[in-house]
Amino acid sequence: MSDYRDHLSDPTYEPSRTTAKSSKRKKKKTLRTIKRTLLVVVTTLMLVIISLLGVLFTVFRGPSESMRRLVTLSFYETSAMKWVPGLFMPAEQVEGYISSRAEAAVSVTNTDLIQIDTTHTGVGLHGYTQIRGQEGNGSGDAEVVSDPDADGDGIIIEEVNGPTYSGYMMIVQDPTRLFLGTPEKFGDEGLTIYEMVEKYECVAAINGGGFIDPNGTGNGGLPDGIVVNEGVIVNGADEGPQDMVGFDDRGILLVGRMSPEECMEMHMQYGVHFGPSLIIDGVPQNDSGEFFSGVNPRTAIGQRSDGAVLMLVIDGRQIYSPGATLVDLVDVMLEYGAVNASNLDGGSSTMMIYNGELVNHCASVIGPRKIPTCFLVRPQE
C-alpha cells in the first residue's frame, strides 16, 4: 500500500478534486465566521453608542437642572470633550453653566495662621499628630489622632472615600521638603511625573498647574499662567493677577489671587497658577455659594496650621469612582484640618507617586501625560 507521503516527492502529483473542494469549503467557512464576528462587534458598538447618546439626550434635555449643569461641567473640564454638551443644548445655555463656575479668590493667605512645628522636621518621625475636624482659623476644638508613620519617613498616605469617589491623601509633615519640578525649559516638551521624580531623585510627587493643551493634544511643554521656581518668575511675568498656589521661603503654603509682583512680595519660592482656591485662612471659599463643578479626577494641595502639607488625589472616570466635585475637595481638606488649600490641575493629569510607585489610578487611556510642573517631595535628611 502506498503512503500519501510518497506523493510529496512526486512532481506530477495533483490533489484530488475532493481535497480541493474541502479546502475551499474551509476557507469559505472561515471567512463567514470572520464576517459574522465583525458584524457582531460593529452592531454591539453601534448599540452602545446609541444607548450613550440616548442617556446624554435624556440628561441634557431632561427636567433636572442640577444634573444638566453637573454633566456639562464634567465634560467642559476635560481636555478633549468640551464640545459634547453643545450637541444637545444651545450655545448660550452651555455658556451660562460655564460662567457659573467658582469665581477667583479675592483674598490671600494670612501666613501668621501657620506655625510650622519645627520639632517635627528632620529624621525619625513616628506617631506625630494629625488634626481633623478643624474649623474656622484653627482656633476651635479639634480631634487629635495619631498618624501611623511606621517607616518614619515623615509621609503618611490614607485612603479617602465619598459617595462618588475614592482617592488618597498624602500628609507630609515637613513642608520644607516640598518644591517644584519642571522640564529643562518651557515650550518644548513636558515630562511625565515619573520622569520628574527620576530627574530630581524625589520620594513623592503630585501633578501641579495647568498647561496649554489645544484640543487635548498638547505636549505639556507650556504652562498656563504664572510659574515661580526657586524664587524667580520663570513663566507669565507679564500676566495680571490670577489664582496662585505655592510655598514661600519658610514652607508656608500661599493661596489666593496674586500678580507676579505680589508673588515676589510674599517671598513665594515655588508656585503655579491654578484654582479655584478652596480654603483661605480656614474659611471655605464656597461659603457664599456653591462651587459649581463637574465630577472628575481631582488633585489638590493644602496645609494644616502646624505646617504639615496635605496632598490629595481623587480617582475619576472609573466605574468605582466617577470623580469628585470642588465641594468634595473642600470637605476632605476641612476634615484633614486644612487652613489653606487649592485645587490643582486634574483630569487625565491626576497622579500621585510614592517611592517610585503610582498610588492612584491614572484616568488617561494613553498613560501618564507630559506636564510642565509638579510638586515634589525631597528625601528626608
mmCIF file of C-alpha atoms in Angstrom:
data_model
loop_
_atom_site.group_PDB
_atom_site.id
_atom_site.type_symbol
_atom_site.label_atom_id
_atom_site.label_comp_id
_atom_site.label_asym_id
_atom_site.label_seq_id
_atom_site.Cartn_x
_atom_site.Cartn_y
_atom_site.Cartn_z
ATOM 1 C CA MET A 1 0.000 0.000 0.000
ATOM 2 C CA SER A 2 1.377 3.359 -0.950
ATOM 3 C CA ASP A 3 1.661 6.058 1.677
ATOM 4 C CA TYR A 4 0.243 9.525 0.906
ATOM 5 C CA ARG A 5 3.634 10.951 1.850
ATOM 6 C CA ASP A 6 5.092 9.238 -1.189
ATOM 7 C CA HIS A 7 3.270 11.788 -3.313
ATOM 8 C CA LEU A 8 5.109 14.688 -1.718
ATOM 9 C CA SER A 9 8.227 13.923 -3.738
ATOM 10 C CA ASP A 10 6.254 13.263 -6.928
ATOM 11 C CA PRO A 11 6.216 16.463 -9.089
ATOM 12 C CA THR A 12 3.351 15.091 -11.145
ATOM 13 C CA TYR A 13 1.114 14.610 -8.132
ATOM 14 C CA GLU A 14 -2.038 16.753 -8.006
ATOM 15 C CA PRO A 15 -4.526 16.764 -5.113
ATOM 16 C CA SER A 16 -7.868 15.172 -5.755
ATOM 17 C CA ARG A 17 -10.946 17.221 -6.553
ATOM 18 C CA THR A 18 -12.413 16.173 -3.187
ATOM 19 C CA THR A 19 -9.410 17.593 -1.307
ATOM 20 C CA ALA A 20 -9.557 20.877 -3.262
ATOM 21 C CA LYS A 21 -13.281 21.287 -2.619
ATOM 22 C CA SER A 22 -12.757 20.560 1.073
ATOM 23 C CA SER A 23 -10.089 23.261 1.252
ATOM 24 C CA LYS A 24 -12.371 25.802 -0.439
ATOM 25 C CA ARG A 25 -15.206 24.979 1.961
ATOM 26 C CA LYS A 26 -12.909 25.549 4.941
ATOM 27 C CA LYS A 27 -11.821 28.946 3.574
ATOM 28 C CA LYS A 28 -15.422 29.992 2.977
ATOM 29 C CA LYS A 29 -16.396 28.867 6.469
ATOM 30 C CA THR A 30 -13.521 30.853 7.977
ATOM 31 C CA LEU A 31 -14.499 33.979 6.024
ATOM 32 C CA ARG A 32 -18.133 33.601 7.114
ATOM 33 C CA THR A 33 -17.011 33.308 10.746
ATOM 34 C CA ILE A 34 -14.867 36.431 10.458
ATOM 35 C CA LYS A 35 -17.688 38.394 8.815
ATOM 36 C CA ARG A 36 -20.183 37.324 11.477
ATOM 37 C CA THR A 37 -17.756 38.260 14.256
ATOM 38 C CA LEU A 38 -17.156 41.695 12.737
ATOM 39 C CA LEU A 39 -20.896 42.177 12.302
ATOM 40 C CA VAL A 40 -21.494 41.344 15.980
ATOM 41 C CA VAL A 41 -18.716 43.716 17.094
ATOM 42 C CA VAL A 42 -19.946 46.585 14.887
ATOM 43 C CA THR A 43 -23.581 46.015 15.920
ATOM 44 C CA THR A 44 -22.627 45.952 19.614
ATOM 45 C CA LEU A 45 -20.578 49.124 19.216
ATOM 46 C CA MET A 46 -23.438 50.876 17.450
ATOM 47 C CA LEU A 47 -25.874 49.831 20.188
ATOM 48 C CA VAL A 48 -23.509 51.155 22.861
ATOM 49 C CA ILE A 49 -23.145 54.488 21.018
ATOM 50 C CA ILE A 50 -26.904 54.777 20.503
ATOM 51 C CA SER A 51 -27.522 53.953 24.175
ATOM 52 C CA LEU A 52 -24.922 56.518 25.276
ATOM 53 C CA LEU A 53 -26.450 59.178 23.032
ATOM 54 C CA GLY A 54 -29.863 58.319 24.455
ATOM 55 C CA VAL A 55 -28.595 58.730 28.008
ATOM 56 C CA LEU A 56 -26.919 62.043 27.177
ATOM 57 C CA PHE A 57 -30.053 63.290 25.410
ATOM 58 C CA THR A 58 -32.110 62.408 28.485
ATOM 59 C CA VAL A 59 -29.660 64.199 30.779
ATOM 60 C CA PHE A 60 -29.207 67.341 28.678
ATOM 61 C CA ARG A 61 -32.844 67.674 27.667
ATOM 62 C CA GLY A 62 -34.384 66.284 30.849
ATOM 63 C CA PRO A 63 -36.052 68.121 33.764
ATOM 64 C CA SER A 64 -33.085 68.098 36.194
ATOM 65 C CA GLU A 65 -31.281 71.432 36.063
ATOM 66 C CA SER A 66 -28.617 70.356 38.575
ATOM 67 C CA MET A 67 -27.824 67.180 36.629
ATOM 68 C CA ARG A 68 -27.539 69.164 33.385
ATOM 69 C CA ARG A 69 -25.087 71.567 34.996
ATOM 70 C CA LEU A 70 -23.072 68.755 36.613
ATOM 71 C CA VAL A 71 -22.671 66.772 33.379
ATOM 72 C CA THR A 72 -21.994 69.906 31.299
ATOM 73 C CA LEU A 73 -19.189 70.995 33.625
ATOM 74 C CA SER A 74 -17.818 67.435 33.818
ATOM 75 C CA PHE A 75 -17.365 67.470 30.043
ATOM 76 C CA TYR A 76 -16.106 71.066 29.988
ATOM 77 C CA GLU A 77 -13.347 70.267 32.489
ATOM 78 C CA THR A 78 -11.855 67.651 30.162
ATOM 79 C CA SER A 79 -9.217 68.473 27.558
ATOM 80 C CA ALA A 80 -10.844 66.927 24.506
ATOM 81 C CA MET A 81 -14.585 66.530 25.220
ATOM 82 C CA LYS A 82 -15.667 70.139 25.811
ATOM 83 C CA TRP A 83 -17.786 70.067 22.655
ATOM 84 C CA VAL A 84 -20.186 67.308 23.747
ATOM 85 C CA PRO A 85 -22.772 69.477 25.608
ATOM 86 C CA GLY A 86 -23.075 71.670 22.506
ATOM 87 C CA LEU A 87 -24.524 68.717 20.608
ATOM 88 C CA PHE A 88 -27.602 68.740 22.835
ATOM 89 C CA MET A 89 -28.021 72.301 24.128
ATOM 90 C CA PRO A 90 -27.914 75.847 22.716
ATOM 91 C CA ALA A 91 -24.517 77.558 22.984
ATOM 92 C CA GLU A 92 -25.873 80.272 25.296
ATOM 93 C CA GLN A 93 -27.163 77.668 27.740
ATOM 94 C CA VAL A 94 -23.798 75.894 27.816
ATOM 95 C CA GLU A 95 -22.039 79.209 28.319
ATOM 96 C CA GLY A 96 -24.393 80.012 31.193
ATOM 97 C CA TYR A 97 -23.361 76.857 33.040
ATOM 98 C CA ILE A 98 -19.684 77.500 32.377
ATOM 99 C CA SER A 99 -19.904 81.051 33.693
ATOM 100 C CA SER A 100 -21.480 79.759 36.927
ATOM 101 C CA ARG A 101 -18.237 78.078 37.936
ATOM 102 C CA ALA A 102 -16.319 79.161 41.018
ATOM 103 C CA GLU A 103 -15.075 82.726 40.921
ATOM 104 C CA ALA A 104 -11.464 83.626 41.567
ATOM 105 C CA ALA A 105 -10.449 84.182 45.183
ATOM 106 C CA VAL A 106 -10.076 87.808 46.259
ATOM 107 C CA SER A 107 -8.118 87.255 49.482
ATOM 108 C CA VAL A 108 -4.616 85.920 50.064
ATOM 109 C CA THR A 109 -3.205 83.665 52.793
ATOM 110 C CA ASN A 110 -2.533 85.188 56.207
ATOM 111 C CA THR A 111 0.774 83.468 56.932
ATOM 112 C CA ASP A 112 0.514 84.219 60.680
ATOM 113 C CA LEU A 113 -2.068 81.421 60.968
ATOM 114 C CA ILE A 114 0.541 78.797 60.088
ATOM 115 C CA GLN A 115 3.021 77.898 62.835
ATOM 116 C CA ILE A 116 5.395 75.296 61.486
ATOM 117 C CA ASP A 117 6.197 72.714 64.135
ATOM 118 C CA THR A 118 9.979 72.564 63.851
ATOM 119 C CA THR A 119 10.150 69.660 66.305
ATOM 120 C CA HIS A 120 8.595 67.526 63.593
ATOM 121 C CA THR A 121 11.075 68.382 60.873
ATOM 122 C CA GLY A 122 14.001 66.082 60.301
ATOM 123 C CA VAL A 123 14.512 62.351 60.652
ATOM 124 C CA GLY A 124 12.855 59.677 62.737
ATOM 125 C CA LEU A 125 9.272 60.967 62.765
ATOM 126 C CA HIS A 126 6.987 58.459 64.464
ATOM 127 C CA GLY A 127 3.432 58.954 65.651
ATOM 128 C CA TYR A 128 3.147 62.681 65.007
ATOM 129 C CA THR A 129 -0.345 64.135 65.182
ATOM 130 C CA GLN A 130 -2.935 64.996 62.627
ATOM 131 C CA ILE A 131 -5.756 67.468 63.245
ATOM 132 C CA ARG A 132 -9.175 66.548 61.924
ATOM 133 C CA GLY A 133 -12.435 68.382 62.068
ATOM 134 C CA GLN A 134 -10.730 71.773 62.389
ATOM 135 C CA GLU A 135 -12.993 74.748 61.726
ATOM 136 C CA GLY A 136 -12.592 78.465 61.121
ATOM 137 C CA ASN A 137 -8.985 79.680 61.540
ATOM 138 C CA GLY A 138 -7.884 76.660 63.523
ATOM 139 C CA SER A 139 -8.646 78.066 66.978
ATOM 140 C CA GLY A 140 -11.601 75.763 67.612
ATOM 141 C CA ASP A 141 -11.613 72.346 69.203
ATOM 142 C CA ALA A 142 -10.262 69.524 67.103
ATOM 143 C CA GLU A 143 -9.892 65.810 67.414
ATOM 144 C CA VAL A 144 -6.248 64.800 67.602
ATOM 145 C CA VAL A 145 -5.406 61.350 66.325
ATOM 146 C CA SER A 146 -2.156 59.531 65.756
ATOM 147 C CA ASP A 147 -0.649 59.436 62.274
ATOM 148 C CA PRO A 148 0.761 55.957 61.666
ATOM 149 C CA ASP A 149 4.231 56.556 60.236
ATOM 150 C CA ALA A 150 5.601 53.061 60.593
ATOM 151 C CA ASP A 151 8.694 53.616 58.449
ATOM 152 C CA GLY A 152 9.485 57.019 59.948
ATOM 153 C CA ASP A 153 9.881 58.808 56.626
ATOM 154 C CA GLY A 154 7.591 61.683 57.600
ATOM 155 C CA ILE A 155 4.976 60.746 54.996
ATOM 156 C CA ILE A 156 1.542 59.212 55.608
ATOM 157 C CA ILE A 157 -0.886 58.035 52.937
ATOM 158 C CA GLU A 158 -4.537 57.379 53.758
ATOM 159 C CA GLU A 159 -7.482 56.368 51.605
ATOM 160 C CA VAL A 160 -10.382 58.808 51.311
ATOM 161 C CA ASN A 161 -13.859 57.889 50.125
ATOM 162 C CA GLY A 162 -17.134 59.611 49.315
ATOM 163 C CA PRO A 163 -20.417 58.825 47.558
ATOM 164 C CA THR A 164 -18.952 59.238 44.051
ATOM 165 C CA TYR A 165 -15.221 58.980 44.606
ATOM 166 C CA SER A 166 -12.256 57.291 46.194
ATOM 167 C CA GLY A 167 -8.721 58.597 46.395
ATOM 168 C CA TYR A 168 -5.686 59.182 48.583
ATOM 169 C CA MET A 169 -4.405 61.820 50.981
ATOM 170 C CA MET A 170 -0.657 62.162 51.438
ATOM 171 C CA ILE A 171 0.465 64.003 54.576
ATOM 172 C CA VAL A 172 3.993 65.433 54.538
ATOM 173 C CA GLN A 173 4.922 66.686 57.993
ATOM 174 C CA ASP A 174 7.883 68.860 56.962
ATOM 175 C CA PRO A 175 6.739 71.492 54.399
ATOM 176 C CA THR A 176 10.310 72.489 53.556
ATOM 177 C CA ARG A 177 10.656 69.186 51.691
ATOM 178 C CA LEU A 178 8.229 70.458 49.016
ATOM 179 C CA PHE A 179 9.468 72.131 45.831
ATOM 180 C CA LEU A 180 8.537 72.471 42.163
ATOM 181 C CA GLY A 181 9.634 70.191 39.357
ATOM 182 C CA THR A 182 9.857 71.433 35.748
ATOM 183 C CA PRO A 183 11.454 70.386 32.438
ATOM 184 C CA GLU A 184 14.804 71.929 31.487
ATOM 185 C CA LYS A 185 12.889 74.683 29.706
ATOM 186 C CA PHE A 186 9.298 75.504 28.836
ATOM 187 C CA GLY A 187 7.896 75.426 25.335
ATOM 188 C CA ASP A 188 9.403 72.200 24.048
ATOM 189 C CA GLU A 189 8.029 69.101 25.699
ATOM 190 C CA GLY A 190 6.936 68.389 29.247
ATOM 191 C CA LEU A 191 7.914 65.422 31.393
ATOM 192 C CA THR A 192 5.746 62.697 32.862
ATOM 193 C CA ILE A 193 5.524 62.663 36.627
ATOM 194 C CA TYR A 194 7.712 59.536 36.637
ATOM 195 C CA GLU A 195 10.373 61.425 34.689
ATOM 196 C CA MET A 196 10.109 64.365 37.112
ATOM 197 C CA VAL A 197 10.640 62.085 40.119
ATOM 198 C CA GLU A 198 13.617 60.415 38.441
ATOM 199 C CA LYS A 199 15.130 63.723 37.351
ATOM 200 C CA TYR A 200 15.038 65.222 40.839
ATOM 201 C CA GLU A 201 15.527 61.929 42.758
ATOM 202 C CA CYS A 202 12.454 62.504 44.910
ATOM 203 C CA VAL A 203 10.345 60.177 47.042
ATOM 204 C CA ALA A 204 6.886 61.545 46.239
ATOM 205 C CA ALA A 205 5.025 63.815 43.834
ATOM 206 C CA ILE A 206 1.678 65.058 42.589
ATOM 207 C CA ASN A 207 0.941 66.947 39.369
ATOM 208 C CA GLY A 208 0.888 70.743 39.540
ATOM 209 C CA GLY A 209 -0.536 73.568 37.438
ATOM 210 C CA GLY A 210 -2.288 73.557 34.094
ATOM 211 C CA PHE A 211 -0.776 73.844 30.649
ATOM 212 C CA ILE A 212 -1.673 74.950 27.153
ATOM 213 C CA ASP A 213 -3.393 71.929 25.631
ATOM 214 C CA PRO A 214 -5.347 72.765 22.439
ATOM 215 C CA ASN A 215 -7.891 70.040 21.653
ATOM 216 C CA GLY A 216 -6.292 67.736 24.205
ATOM 217 C CA THR A 217 -3.252 67.147 22.014
ATOM 218 C CA GLY A 218 -0.653 69.345 23.701
ATOM 219 C CA ASN A 219 2.771 68.033 24.667
ATOM 220 C CA GLY A 220 2.727 69.526 28.173
ATOM 221 C CA GLY A 221 5.609 71.860 27.462
ATOM 222 C CA LEU A 222 3.983 75.243 28.024
ATOM 223 C CA PRO A 223 2.441 76.185 31.399
ATOM 224 C CA ASP A 224 -0.775 78.169 31.564
ATOM 225 C CA GLY A 225 -0.101 81.256 33.667
ATOM 226 C CA ILE A 226 2.458 82.291 36.266
ATOM 227 C CA VAL A 227 5.124 79.843 37.427
ATOM 228 C CA VAL A 228 7.596 80.645 40.212
ATOM 229 C CA ASN A 229 10.636 78.415 40.705
ATOM 230 C CA GLU A 230 13.424 78.972 43.228
ATOM 231 C CA GLY A 231 12.099 82.457 43.921
ATOM 232 C CA VAL A 232 12.153 83.523 40.271
ATOM 233 C CA ILE A 233 9.198 84.037 37.929
ATOM 234 C CA VAL A 234 10.010 81.639 35.097
ATOM 235 C CA ASN A 235 6.715 81.968 33.211
ATOM 236 C CA GLY A 236 3.952 84.572 32.981
ATOM 237 C CA ALA A 237 5.955 87.569 34.215
ATOM 238 C CA ASP A 238 3.655 89.864 32.223
ATOM 239 C CA GLU A 239 0.438 88.251 33.431
ATOM 240 C CA GLY A 240 -2.138 90.050 35.565
ATOM 241 C CA PRO A 241 -3.442 88.796 38.936
ATOM 242 C CA GLN A 242 -4.570 85.178 38.909
ATOM 243 C CA ASP A 243 -5.260 82.282 41.266
ATOM 244 C CA MET A 244 -1.924 81.098 42.639
ATOM 245 C CA VAL A 245 -0.777 78.326 44.937
ATOM 246 C CA GLY A 246 2.762 77.779 46.152
ATOM 247 C CA PHE A 247 5.235 77.862 49.045
ATOM 248 C CA ASP A 248 7.164 80.792 50.491
ATOM 249 C CA ASP A 249 10.728 80.695 51.821
ATOM 250 C CA ARG A 250 9.522 79.295 55.173
ATOM 251 C CA GLY A 251 7.473 76.461 53.715
ATOM 252 C CA ILE A 252 4.119 78.200 54.220
ATOM 253 C CA LEU A 253 1.538 77.496 51.528
ATOM 254 C CA LEU A 254 0.326 80.682 49.840
ATOM 255 C CA VAL A 255 -3.141 80.566 48.297
ATOM 256 C CA GLY A 256 -5.159 83.308 46.620
ATOM 257 C CA ARG A 257 -5.245 85.814 43.778
ATOM 258 C CA MET A 258 -1.843 87.360 43.136
ATOM 259 C CA SER A 259 0.054 89.235 40.453
ATOM 260 C CA PRO A 260 3.668 88.340 39.652
ATOM 261 C CA GLU A 261 4.789 91.327 41.753
ATOM 262 C CA GLU A 262 2.684 90.189 44.720
ATOM 263 C CA CYS A 263 4.143 86.694 44.458
ATOM 264 C CA MET A 264 7.587 88.213 44.890
ATOM 265 C CA GLU A 265 6.439 90.477 47.738
ATOM 266 C CA MET A 266 5.189 87.413 49.600
ATOM 267 C CA HIS A 267 8.527 85.637 49.017
ATOM 268 C CA MET A 268 6.996 82.826 47.013
ATOM 269 C CA GLN A 269 9.641 80.264 46.127
ATOM 270 C CA TYR A 270 7.654 77.593 44.285
ATOM 271 C CA GLY A 271 4.243 78.305 42.807
ATOM 272 C CA VAL A 272 1.867 77.744 39.913
ATOM 273 C CA HIS A 273 -1.305 79.266 38.585
ATOM 274 C CA PHE A 274 -4.393 77.147 39.115
ATOM 275 C CA GLY A 275 -7.618 77.199 41.049
ATOM 276 C CA PRO A 276 -10.023 77.849 42.364
ATOM 277 C CA SER A 277 -8.758 78.416 45.876
ATOM 278 C CA LEU A 278 -10.661 76.010 48.122
ATOM 279 C CA ILE A 279 -9.892 77.289 51.633
ATOM 280 C CA ILE A 280 -8.205 80.533 52.680
ATOM 281 C CA ASP A 281 -7.379 81.251 56.340
ATOM 282 C CA GLY A 282 -9.646 78.399 57.447
ATOM 283 C CA VAL A 283 -12.643 79.750 55.520
ATOM 284 C CA PRO A 284 -14.151 77.551 52.778
ATOM 285 C CA GLN A 285 -14.357 79.658 49.642
ATOM 286 C CA ASN A 286 -17.779 78.200 48.793
ATOM 287 C CA ASP A 287 -19.338 79.701 51.939
ATOM 288 C CA SER A 288 -21.004 82.448 49.891
ATOM 289 C CA GLY A 289 -22.434 79.913 47.454
ATOM 290 C CA GLU A 290 -21.849 76.507 45.925
ATOM 291 C CA PHE A 291 -18.811 75.722 43.799
ATOM 292 C CA PHE A 292 -20.465 74.591 40.578
ATOM 293 C CA SER A 293 -18.260 71.975 39.007
ATOM 294 C CA GLY A 294 -18.376 68.591 37.348
ATOM 295 C CA VAL A 295 -17.431 65.175 38.673
ATOM 296 C CA ASN A 296 -13.872 64.390 37.569
ATOM 297 C CA PRO A 297 -10.452 63.162 38.687
ATOM 298 C CA ARG A 298 -9.024 65.801 41.022
ATOM 299 C CA THR A 299 -5.739 66.943 42.530
ATOM 300 C CA ALA A 300 -5.468 69.418 45.398
ATOM 301 C CA ILE A 301 -2.908 70.675 47.881
ATOM 302 C CA GLY A 302 -3.374 72.191 51.345
ATOM 303 C CA GLN A 303 -1.670 72.895 54.652
ATOM 304 C CA ARG A 304 -2.575 72.436 58.312
ATOM 305 C CA SER A 305 -1.906 75.021 60.995
ATOM 306 C CA ASP A 306 1.172 73.057 62.150
ATOM 307 C CA GLY A 307 2.649 73.294 58.644
ATOM 308 C CA ALA A 308 2.008 69.724 57.522
ATOM 309 C CA VAL A 309 1.232 69.599 53.789
ATOM 310 C CA LEU A 310 -1.875 67.790 52.528
ATOM 311 C CA MET A 311 -1.632 66.360 49.003
ATOM 312 C CA LEU A 312 -4.889 64.913 47.689
ATOM 313 C CA VAL A 313 -5.681 62.916 44.558
ATOM 314 C CA ILE A 314 -9.129 61.621 43.607
ATOM 315 C CA ASP A 315 -9.643 58.861 41.051
ATOM 316 C CA GLY A 316 -12.194 59.580 38.343
ATOM 317 C CA ARG A 317 -13.771 58.272 35.142
ATOM 318 C CA GLN A 318 -13.747 54.819 36.713
ATOM 319 C CA ILE A 319 -16.743 52.584 37.428
ATOM 320 C CA TYR A 320 -15.876 52.502 41.139
ATOM 321 C CA SER A 321 -15.054 56.233 41.237
ATOM 322 C CA PRO A 322 -16.672 58.628 38.716
ATOM 323 C CA GLY A 323 -14.879 61.502 40.434
ATOM 324 C CA ALA A 324 -15.291 64.403 42.855
ATOM 325 C CA THR A 325 -16.629 67.950 42.735
ATOM 326 C CA LEU A 326 -14.824 71.006 44.077
ATOM 327 C CA VAL A 327 -17.138 70.930 47.097
ATOM 328 C CA ASP A 328 -15.944 67.382 47.781
ATOM 329 C CA LEU A 329 -12.359 68.658 47.814
ATOM 330 C CA VAL A 330 -13.264 71.376 50.321
ATOM 331 C CA ASP A 331 -14.942 68.822 52.588
ATOM 332 C CA VAL A 332 -11.982 66.429 52.529
ATOM 333 C CA MET A 333 -9.465 69.210 53.150
ATOM 334 C CA LEU A 334 -11.516 70.518 56.100
ATOM 335 C CA GLU A 335 -11.722 67.010 57.537
ATOM 336 C CA TYR A 336 -7.927 66.862 57.499
ATOM 337 C CA GLY A 337 -7.600 70.265 59.159
ATOM 338 C CA ALA A 338 -6.529 72.390 56.199
ATOM 339 C CA VAL A 339 -6.200 76.114 56.896
ATOM 340 C CA ASN A 340 -5.370 76.838 53.257
ATOM 341 C CA ALA A 341 -5.990 74.708 50.184
ATOM 342 C CA SER A 342 -6.253 74.995 46.418
ATOM 343 C CA ASN A 343 -7.425 72.913 43.515
ATOM 344 C CA LEU A 344 -4.690 71.815 41.088
ATOM 345 C CA ASP A 345 -4.836 70.501 37.538
ATOM 346 C CA GLY A 346 -6.922 67.316 37.492
ATOM 347 C CA GLY A 347 -8.452 65.044 34.886
ATOM 348 C CA SER A 348 -6.008 62.846 32.995
ATOM 349 C CA SER A 349 -3.089 64.605 34.710
ATOM 350 C CA THR A 350 -4.099 63.498 38.229
ATOM 351 C CA MET A 351 -1.317 61.293 39.599
ATOM 352 C CA MET A 352 0.412 60.600 42.912
ATOM 353 C CA ILE A 353 3.793 58.872 43.121
ATOM 354 C CA TYR A 354 5.323 57.445 46.306
ATOM 355 C CA ASN A 355 8.640 55.584 46.388
ATOM 356 C CA GLY A 356 8.561 55.165 42.630
ATOM 357 C CA GLU A 357 5.084 53.615 42.524
ATOM 358 C CA LEU A 358 1.797 55.051 41.265
ATOM 359 C CA VAL A 359 -0.595 55.353 44.210
ATOM 360 C CA ASN A 360 -3.840 56.163 42.400
ATOM 361 C CA HIS A 361 -5.314 55.102 39.046
ATOM 362 C CA CYS A 362 -4.454 57.356 36.122
ATOM 363 C CA ALA A 363 -7.520 58.338 34.070
ATOM 364 C CA SER A 364 -5.511 58.789 30.874
ATOM 365 C CA VAL A 365 -6.085 55.990 28.363
ATOM 366 C CA ILE A 366 -2.642 56.612 26.845
ATOM 367 C CA GLY A 367 -0.725 56.511 30.109
ATOM 368 C CA PRO A 368 0.936 59.305 32.128
ATOM 369 C CA ARG A 369 0.662 62.692 30.438
ATOM 370 C CA LYS A 370 3.581 65.014 29.917
ATOM 371 C CA ILE A 371 3.232 68.043 32.177
ATOM 372 C CA PRO A 372 5.230 71.248 32.789
ATOM 373 C CA THR A 373 5.050 71.379 36.603
ATOM 374 C CA CYS A 374 4.568 69.139 39.614
ATOM 375 C CA PHE A 375 5.022 69.382 43.367
ATOM 376 C CA LEU A 376 7.815 67.102 44.547
ATOM 377 C CA VAL A 377 8.905 65.844 47.985
ATOM 378 C CA ARG A 378 12.603 65.605 48.762
ATOM 379 C CA PRO A 379 14.008 62.573 50.594
ATOM 380 C CA GLN A 380 14.199 63.045 54.333
ATOM 381 C CA GLU A 381 17.588 64.232 55.540
#
